[in-house]
mmCIF file of C-alpha atoms and ligand atoms in Angstrom:
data_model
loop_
_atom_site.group_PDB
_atom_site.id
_atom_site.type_symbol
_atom_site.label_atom_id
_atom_site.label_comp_id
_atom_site.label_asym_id
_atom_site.label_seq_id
_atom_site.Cartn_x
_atom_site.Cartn_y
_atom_site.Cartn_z
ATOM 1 C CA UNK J 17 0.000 0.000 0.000
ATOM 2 C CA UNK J 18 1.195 3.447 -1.016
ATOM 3 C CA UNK J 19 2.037 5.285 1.877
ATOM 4 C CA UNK J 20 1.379 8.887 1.939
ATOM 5 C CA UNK J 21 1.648 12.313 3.896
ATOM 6 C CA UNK J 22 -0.129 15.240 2.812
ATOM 7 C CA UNK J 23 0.956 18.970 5.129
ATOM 8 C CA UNK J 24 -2.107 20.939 5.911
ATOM 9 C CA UNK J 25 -4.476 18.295 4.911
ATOM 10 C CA UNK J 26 -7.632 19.538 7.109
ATOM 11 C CA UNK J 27 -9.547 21.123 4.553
ATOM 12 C CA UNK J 28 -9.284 23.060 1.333
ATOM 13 C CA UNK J 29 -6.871 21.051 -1.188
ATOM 14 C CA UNK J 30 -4.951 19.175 1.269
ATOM 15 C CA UNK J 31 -8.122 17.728 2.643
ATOM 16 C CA UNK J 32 -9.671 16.717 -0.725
ATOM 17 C CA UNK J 33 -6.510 15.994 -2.096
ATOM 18 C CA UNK J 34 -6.480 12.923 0.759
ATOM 19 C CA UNK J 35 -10.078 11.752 0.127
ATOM 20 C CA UNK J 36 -9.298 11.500 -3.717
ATOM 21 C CA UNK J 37 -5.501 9.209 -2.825
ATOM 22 C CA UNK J 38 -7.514 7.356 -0.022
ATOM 23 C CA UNK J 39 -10.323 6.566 -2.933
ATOM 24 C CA UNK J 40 -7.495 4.942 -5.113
ATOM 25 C CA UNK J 41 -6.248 2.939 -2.175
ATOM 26 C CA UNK J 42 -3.582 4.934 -0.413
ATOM 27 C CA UNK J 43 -2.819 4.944 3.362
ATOM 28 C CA UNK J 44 -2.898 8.873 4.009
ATOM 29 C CA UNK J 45 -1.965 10.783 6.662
ATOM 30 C CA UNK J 46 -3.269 14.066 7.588
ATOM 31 C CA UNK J 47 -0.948 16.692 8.579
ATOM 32 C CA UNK J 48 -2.488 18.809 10.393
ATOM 33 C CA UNK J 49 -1.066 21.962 13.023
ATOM 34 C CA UNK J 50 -4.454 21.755 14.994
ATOM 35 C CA UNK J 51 -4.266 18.082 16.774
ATOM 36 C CA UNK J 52 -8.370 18.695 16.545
ATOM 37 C CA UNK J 53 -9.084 19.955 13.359
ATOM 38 C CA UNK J 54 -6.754 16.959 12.175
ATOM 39 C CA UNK J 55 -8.598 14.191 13.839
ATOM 40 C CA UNK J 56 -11.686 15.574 12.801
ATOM 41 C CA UNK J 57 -10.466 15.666 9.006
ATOM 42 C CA UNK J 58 -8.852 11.770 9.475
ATOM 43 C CA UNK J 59 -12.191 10.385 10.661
ATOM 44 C CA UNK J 60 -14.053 12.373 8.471
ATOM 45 C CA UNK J 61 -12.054 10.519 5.708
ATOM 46 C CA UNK J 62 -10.750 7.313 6.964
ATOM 47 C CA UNK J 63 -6.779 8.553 7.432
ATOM 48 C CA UNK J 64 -4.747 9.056 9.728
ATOM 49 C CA UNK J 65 -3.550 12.278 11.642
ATOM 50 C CA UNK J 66 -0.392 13.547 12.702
ATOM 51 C CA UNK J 67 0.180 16.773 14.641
ATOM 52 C CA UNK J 68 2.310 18.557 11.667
ATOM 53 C CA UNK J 69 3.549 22.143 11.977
ATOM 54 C CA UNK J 70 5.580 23.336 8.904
ATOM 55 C CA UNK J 71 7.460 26.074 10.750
ATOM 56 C CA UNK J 72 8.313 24.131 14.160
ATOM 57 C CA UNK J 73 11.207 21.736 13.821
ATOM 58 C CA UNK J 74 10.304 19.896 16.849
ATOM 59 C CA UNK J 75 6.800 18.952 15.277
ATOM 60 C CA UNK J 76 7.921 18.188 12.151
ATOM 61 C CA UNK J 77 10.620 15.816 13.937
ATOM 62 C CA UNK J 78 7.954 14.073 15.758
ATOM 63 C CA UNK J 79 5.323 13.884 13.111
ATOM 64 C CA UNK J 80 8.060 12.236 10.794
ATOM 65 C CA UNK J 81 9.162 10.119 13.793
ATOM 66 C CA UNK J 82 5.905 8.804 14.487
ATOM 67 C CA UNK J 83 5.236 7.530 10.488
ATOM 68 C CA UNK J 84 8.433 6.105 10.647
ATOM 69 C CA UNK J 85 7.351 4.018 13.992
ATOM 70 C CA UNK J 86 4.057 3.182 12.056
ATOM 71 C CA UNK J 87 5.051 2.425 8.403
ATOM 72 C CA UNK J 88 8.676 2.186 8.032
ATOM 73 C CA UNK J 89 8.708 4.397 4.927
ATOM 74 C CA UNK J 90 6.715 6.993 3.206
ATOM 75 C CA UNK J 91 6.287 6.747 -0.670
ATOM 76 C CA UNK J 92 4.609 10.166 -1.406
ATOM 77 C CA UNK J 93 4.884 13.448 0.284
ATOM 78 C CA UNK J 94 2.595 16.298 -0.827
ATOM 79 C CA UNK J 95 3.396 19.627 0.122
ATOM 80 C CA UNK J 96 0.347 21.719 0.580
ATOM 81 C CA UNK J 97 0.708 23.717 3.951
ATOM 82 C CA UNK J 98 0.298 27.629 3.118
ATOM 83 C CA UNK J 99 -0.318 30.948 3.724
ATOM 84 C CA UNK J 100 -1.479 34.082 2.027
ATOM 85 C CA UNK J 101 -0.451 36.890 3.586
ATOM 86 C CA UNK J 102 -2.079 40.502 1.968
ATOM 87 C CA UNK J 103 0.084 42.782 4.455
ATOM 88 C CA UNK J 104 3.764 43.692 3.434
ATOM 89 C CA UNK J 105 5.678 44.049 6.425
ATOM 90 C CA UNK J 106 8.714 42.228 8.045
ATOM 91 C CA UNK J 107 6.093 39.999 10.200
ATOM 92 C CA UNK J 108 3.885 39.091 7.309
ATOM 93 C CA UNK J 109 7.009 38.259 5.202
ATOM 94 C CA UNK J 110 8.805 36.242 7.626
ATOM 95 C CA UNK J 111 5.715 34.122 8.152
ATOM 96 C CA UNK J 112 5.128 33.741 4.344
ATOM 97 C CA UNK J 113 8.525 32.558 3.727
ATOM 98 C CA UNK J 114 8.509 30.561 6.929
ATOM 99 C CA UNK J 115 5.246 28.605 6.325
ATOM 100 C CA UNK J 116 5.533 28.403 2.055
ATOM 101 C CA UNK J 117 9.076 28.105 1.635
ATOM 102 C CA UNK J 118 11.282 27.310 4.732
ATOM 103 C CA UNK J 119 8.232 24.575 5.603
ATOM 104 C CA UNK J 120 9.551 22.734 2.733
ATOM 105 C CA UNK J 121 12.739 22.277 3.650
ATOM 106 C CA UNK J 122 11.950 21.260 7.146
ATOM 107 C CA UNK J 123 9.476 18.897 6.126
ATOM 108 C CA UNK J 124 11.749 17.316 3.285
ATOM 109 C CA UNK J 125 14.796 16.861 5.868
ATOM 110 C CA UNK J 126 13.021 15.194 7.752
ATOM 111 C CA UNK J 127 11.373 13.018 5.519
ATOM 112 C CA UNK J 128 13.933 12.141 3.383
ATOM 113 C CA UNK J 129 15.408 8.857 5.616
ATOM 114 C CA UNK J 130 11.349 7.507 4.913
ATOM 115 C CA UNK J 131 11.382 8.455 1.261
ATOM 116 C CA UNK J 132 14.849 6.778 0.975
ATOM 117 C CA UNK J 133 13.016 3.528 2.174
ATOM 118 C CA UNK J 134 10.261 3.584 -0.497
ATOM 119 C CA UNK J 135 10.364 1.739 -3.925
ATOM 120 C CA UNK J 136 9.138 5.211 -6.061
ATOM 121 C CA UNK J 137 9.773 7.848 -3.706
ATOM 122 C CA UNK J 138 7.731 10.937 -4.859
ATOM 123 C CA UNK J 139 7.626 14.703 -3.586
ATOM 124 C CA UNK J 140 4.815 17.038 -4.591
ATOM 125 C CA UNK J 141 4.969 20.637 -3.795
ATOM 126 C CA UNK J 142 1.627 22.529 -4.010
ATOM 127 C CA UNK J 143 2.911 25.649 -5.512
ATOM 128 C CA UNK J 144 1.545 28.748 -7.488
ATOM 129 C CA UNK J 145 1.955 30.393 -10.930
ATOM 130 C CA UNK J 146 2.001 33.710 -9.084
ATOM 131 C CA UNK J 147 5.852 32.443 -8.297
ATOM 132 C CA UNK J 148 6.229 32.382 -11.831
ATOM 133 C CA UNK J 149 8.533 34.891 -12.991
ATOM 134 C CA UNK J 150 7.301 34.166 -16.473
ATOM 135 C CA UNK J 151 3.570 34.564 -15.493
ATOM 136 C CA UNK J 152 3.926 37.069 -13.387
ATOM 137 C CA UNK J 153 5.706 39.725 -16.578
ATOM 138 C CA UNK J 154 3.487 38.258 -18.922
ATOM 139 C CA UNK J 155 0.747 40.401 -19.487
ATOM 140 C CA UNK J 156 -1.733 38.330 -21.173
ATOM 141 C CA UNK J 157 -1.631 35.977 -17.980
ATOM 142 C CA UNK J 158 -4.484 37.001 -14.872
ATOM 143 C CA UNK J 159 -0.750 36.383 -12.573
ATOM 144 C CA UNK J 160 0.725 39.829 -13.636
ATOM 145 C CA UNK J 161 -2.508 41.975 -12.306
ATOM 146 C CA UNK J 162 -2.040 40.056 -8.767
ATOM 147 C CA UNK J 163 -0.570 42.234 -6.460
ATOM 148 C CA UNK J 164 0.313 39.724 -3.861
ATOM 149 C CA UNK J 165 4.091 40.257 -3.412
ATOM 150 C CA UNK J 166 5.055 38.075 -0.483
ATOM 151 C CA UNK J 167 2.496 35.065 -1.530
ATOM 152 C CA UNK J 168 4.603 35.229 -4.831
ATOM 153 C CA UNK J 169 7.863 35.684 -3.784
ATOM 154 C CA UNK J 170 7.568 32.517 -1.085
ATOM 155 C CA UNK J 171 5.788 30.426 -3.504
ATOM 156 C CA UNK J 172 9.453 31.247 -6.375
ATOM 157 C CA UNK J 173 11.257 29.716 -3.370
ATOM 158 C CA UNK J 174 8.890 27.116 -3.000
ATOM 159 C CA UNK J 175 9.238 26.000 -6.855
ATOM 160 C CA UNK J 176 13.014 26.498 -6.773
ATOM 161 C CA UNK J 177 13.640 24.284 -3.717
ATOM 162 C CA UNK J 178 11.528 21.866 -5.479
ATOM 163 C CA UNK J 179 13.708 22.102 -8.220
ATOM 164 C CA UNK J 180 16.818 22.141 -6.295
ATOM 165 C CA UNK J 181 15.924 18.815 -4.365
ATOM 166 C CA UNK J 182 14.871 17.617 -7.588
ATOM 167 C CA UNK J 183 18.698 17.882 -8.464
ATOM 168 C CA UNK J 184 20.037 17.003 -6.060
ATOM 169 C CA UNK J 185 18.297 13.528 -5.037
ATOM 170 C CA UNK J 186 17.740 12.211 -8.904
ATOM 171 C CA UNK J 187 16.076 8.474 -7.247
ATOM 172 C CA UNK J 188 13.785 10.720 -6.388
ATOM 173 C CA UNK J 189 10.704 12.138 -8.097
ATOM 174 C CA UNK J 190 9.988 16.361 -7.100
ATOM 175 C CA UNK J 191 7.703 18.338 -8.908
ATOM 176 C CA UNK J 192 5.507 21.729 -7.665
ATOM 177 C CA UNK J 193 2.325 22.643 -9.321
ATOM 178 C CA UNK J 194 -0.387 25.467 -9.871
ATOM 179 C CA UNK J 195 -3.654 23.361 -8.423
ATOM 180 C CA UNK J 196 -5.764 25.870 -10.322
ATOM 181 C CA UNK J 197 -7.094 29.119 -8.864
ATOM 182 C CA UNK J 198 -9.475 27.593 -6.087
ATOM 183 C CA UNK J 199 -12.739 28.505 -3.670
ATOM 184 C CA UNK J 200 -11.240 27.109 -0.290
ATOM 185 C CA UNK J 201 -10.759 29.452 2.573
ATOM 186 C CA UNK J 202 -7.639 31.010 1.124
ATOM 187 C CA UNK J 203 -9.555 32.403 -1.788
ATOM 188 C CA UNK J 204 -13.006 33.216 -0.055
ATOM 189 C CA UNK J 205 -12.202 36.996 0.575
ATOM 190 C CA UNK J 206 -11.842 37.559 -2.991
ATOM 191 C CA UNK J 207 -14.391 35.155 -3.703
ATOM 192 C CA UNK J 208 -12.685 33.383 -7.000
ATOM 193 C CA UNK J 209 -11.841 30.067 -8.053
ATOM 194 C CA UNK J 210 -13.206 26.099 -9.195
ATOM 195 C CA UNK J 211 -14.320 23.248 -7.004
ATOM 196 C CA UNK J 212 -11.645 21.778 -5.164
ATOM 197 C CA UNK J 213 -12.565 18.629 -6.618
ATOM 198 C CA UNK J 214 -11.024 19.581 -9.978
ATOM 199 C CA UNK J 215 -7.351 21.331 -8.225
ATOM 200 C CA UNK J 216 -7.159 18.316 -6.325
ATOM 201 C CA UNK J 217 -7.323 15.950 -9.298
ATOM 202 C CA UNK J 218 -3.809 18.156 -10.448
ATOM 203 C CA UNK J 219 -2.068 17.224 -7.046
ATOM 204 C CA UNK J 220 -3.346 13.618 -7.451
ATOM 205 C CA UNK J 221 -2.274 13.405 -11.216
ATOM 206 C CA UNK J 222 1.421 14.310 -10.012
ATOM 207 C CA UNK J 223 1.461 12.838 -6.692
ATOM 208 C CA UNK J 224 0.621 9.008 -8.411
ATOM 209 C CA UNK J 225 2.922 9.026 -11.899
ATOM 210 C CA UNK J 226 6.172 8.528 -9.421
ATOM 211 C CA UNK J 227 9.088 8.136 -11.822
ATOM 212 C CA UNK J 228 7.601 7.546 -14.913
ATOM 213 C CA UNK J 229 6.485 10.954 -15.041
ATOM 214 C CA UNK J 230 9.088 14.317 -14.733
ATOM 215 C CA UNK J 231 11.225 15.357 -12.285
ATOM 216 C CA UNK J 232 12.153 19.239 -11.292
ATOM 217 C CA UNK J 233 9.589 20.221 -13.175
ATOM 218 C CA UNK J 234 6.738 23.111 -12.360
ATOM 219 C CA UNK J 235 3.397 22.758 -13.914
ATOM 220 C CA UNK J 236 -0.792 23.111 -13.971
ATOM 221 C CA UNK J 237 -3.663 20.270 -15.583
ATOM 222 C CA UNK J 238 -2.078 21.577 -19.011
ATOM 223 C CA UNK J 239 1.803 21.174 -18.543
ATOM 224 C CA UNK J 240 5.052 22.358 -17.650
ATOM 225 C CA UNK J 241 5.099 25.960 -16.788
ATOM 226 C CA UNK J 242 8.085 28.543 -17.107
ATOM 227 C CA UNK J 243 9.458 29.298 -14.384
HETATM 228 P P1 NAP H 317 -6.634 26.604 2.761
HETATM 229 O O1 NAP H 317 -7.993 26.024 2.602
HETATM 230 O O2 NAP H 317 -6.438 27.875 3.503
HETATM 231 O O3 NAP H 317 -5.719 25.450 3.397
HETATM 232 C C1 NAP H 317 -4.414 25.720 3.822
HETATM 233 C C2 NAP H 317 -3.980 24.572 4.709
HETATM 234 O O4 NAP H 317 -2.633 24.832 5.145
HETATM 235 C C3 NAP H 317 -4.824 24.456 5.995
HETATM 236 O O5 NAP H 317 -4.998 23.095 6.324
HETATM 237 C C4 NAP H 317 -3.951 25.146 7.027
HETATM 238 O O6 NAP H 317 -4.194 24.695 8.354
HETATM 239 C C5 NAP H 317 -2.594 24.680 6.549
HETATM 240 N N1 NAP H 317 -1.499 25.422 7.169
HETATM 241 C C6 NAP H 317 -1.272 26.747 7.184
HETATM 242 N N2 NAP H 317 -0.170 27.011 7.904
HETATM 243 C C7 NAP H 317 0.300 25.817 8.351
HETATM 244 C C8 NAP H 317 1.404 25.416 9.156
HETATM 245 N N3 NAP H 317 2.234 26.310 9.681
HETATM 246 N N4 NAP H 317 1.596 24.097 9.387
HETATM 247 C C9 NAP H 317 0.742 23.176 8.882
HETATM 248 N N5 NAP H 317 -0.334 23.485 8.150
HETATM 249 C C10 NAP H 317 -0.545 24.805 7.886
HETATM 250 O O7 NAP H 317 -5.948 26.877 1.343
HETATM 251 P P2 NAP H 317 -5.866 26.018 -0.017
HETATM 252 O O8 NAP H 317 -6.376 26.894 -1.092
HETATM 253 O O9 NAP H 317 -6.418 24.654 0.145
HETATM 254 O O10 NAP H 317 -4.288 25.961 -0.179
HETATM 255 C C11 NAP H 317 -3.538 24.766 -0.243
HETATM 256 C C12 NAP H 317 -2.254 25.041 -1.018
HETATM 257 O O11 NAP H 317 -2.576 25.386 -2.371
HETATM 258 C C13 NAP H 317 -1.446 26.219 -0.471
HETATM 259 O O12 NAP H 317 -0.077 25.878 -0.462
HETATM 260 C C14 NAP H 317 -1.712 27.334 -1.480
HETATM 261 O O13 NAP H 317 -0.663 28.269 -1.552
HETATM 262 C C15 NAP H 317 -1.864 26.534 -2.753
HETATM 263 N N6 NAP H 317 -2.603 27.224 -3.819
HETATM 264 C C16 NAP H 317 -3.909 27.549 -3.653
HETATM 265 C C17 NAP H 317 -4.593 28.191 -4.675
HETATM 266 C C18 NAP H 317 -6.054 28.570 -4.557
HETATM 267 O O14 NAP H 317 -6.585 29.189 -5.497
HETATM 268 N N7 NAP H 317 -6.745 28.220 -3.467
HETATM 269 C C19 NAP H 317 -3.929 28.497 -5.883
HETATM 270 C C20 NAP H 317 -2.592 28.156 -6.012
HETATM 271 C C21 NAP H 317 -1.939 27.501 -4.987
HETATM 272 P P3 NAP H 317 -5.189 25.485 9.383
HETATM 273 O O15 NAP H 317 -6.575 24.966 9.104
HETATM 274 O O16 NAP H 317 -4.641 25.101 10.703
HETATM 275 O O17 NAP H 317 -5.054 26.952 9.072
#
């Protein structure tokens, strides 16, 4: 059974993003910040939970730890945690680049040993065109009327390290994507985007091809993107 952890998996596209990989038979576990909010989401779905905060070291030690313990190995991890801060300051930055960029590497440090265990190790990071530097000077794409500096800027660093730890571990497969613009709870003040349903499918697509597909790539449902 494929064993997978998805970060901020108690609603939005984390959440549905699990239902859709436990529906093709996966083993998924919730990461969640809120010990509540991520039992609620397991049982909801049939997972499991695991306390799971992307910018504390100690809990991403421990929620690693504790897969380990129960599985041995872990064969996909999706990358979904995030923020979208609207405020440009030094707080809102630093928590932007904490939770969308700096959350990556923690979480991939610490899951590497698992991933190294697994037959088709495969990293999905949840990214955004608006960290496109091509979509974001293109003027014929909806990115380059977004005024959302530090959301863009963290979500660059988010592709990059994807690409970076796609170089630098070839044996195994790391790709970020653009889900989609998206009604979850992210989007809801400016009241835009498809059913989750259809982003998820995107984070599923990537998160099952494994090595037959690319690696160090960044792409949406049609392709690879520029960076
Ligand atoms: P969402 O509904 O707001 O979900 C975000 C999830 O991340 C929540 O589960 C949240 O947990 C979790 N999270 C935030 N900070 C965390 C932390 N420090 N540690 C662990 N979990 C944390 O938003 P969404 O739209 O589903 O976003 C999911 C991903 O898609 C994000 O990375 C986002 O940047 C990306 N994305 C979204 C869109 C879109 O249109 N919605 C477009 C492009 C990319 P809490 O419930 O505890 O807050």
């Amino acid at each position: 059974m494929t064993v997978t952890l998805i970060t901020g998996a108690n609603k939005g596209i984390g959440y549905e993003t699990a239902r859709q990989l436990l529906e093709l038979g996966h083993r998924v576990w919730i990461g969640a910040r809120d010990v509540e909010r991520g039992e609620k989401a397991a049982a909801e779905l049939g997972a499991r939970s695991v306390q799971l905060d992307v910018t504390d070291d100690a809990s991403v030690g421990s929620a690693l730890a504790a897969i380990d313990t129960a599985e041995g190995r872990l064969d996909v991890l999706v990358h979904n945690a995030g923020v979208l801060e609207t405020g440009l300051d030094g707080p809102a930055a630093l928590r932007s680049f904490d939770t969308n960029a700096v959350g990556i590497v923690r979480v991939t440090e610490a899951a590497l040993p698992l991933l190294r265990r697994s037959a088709d190790p495969t990293v999905v990071t949840v990214s955004s065109s608006m960290g496109s530097f091509w979509a974001v000077t293109n003027p014929e794409r909806p990115e380059s009327g977004v005024p959302l500096a530090l959301y863009a800027a963290s979500e660059a660093a988010a592709t990059m390290l994807t690409v970076q730890y796609s170089r630098a571990h070839p044996d195994i497969t790391f790709n970020a994507l653009e889900p989609g613009t998206t009604a979850t709870d992210m989007t809801a003040a400016m009241g835009i985007g498809r059913p989750v349903e259809e982003s998820a499918r995107v984070v599923v697509r990537l998160a099952t091809l494994g090595s037959a597909g690319p690696t160090g790539t960044l792409r949406d449902e049609a392709g690879e993107l520029p960076w």
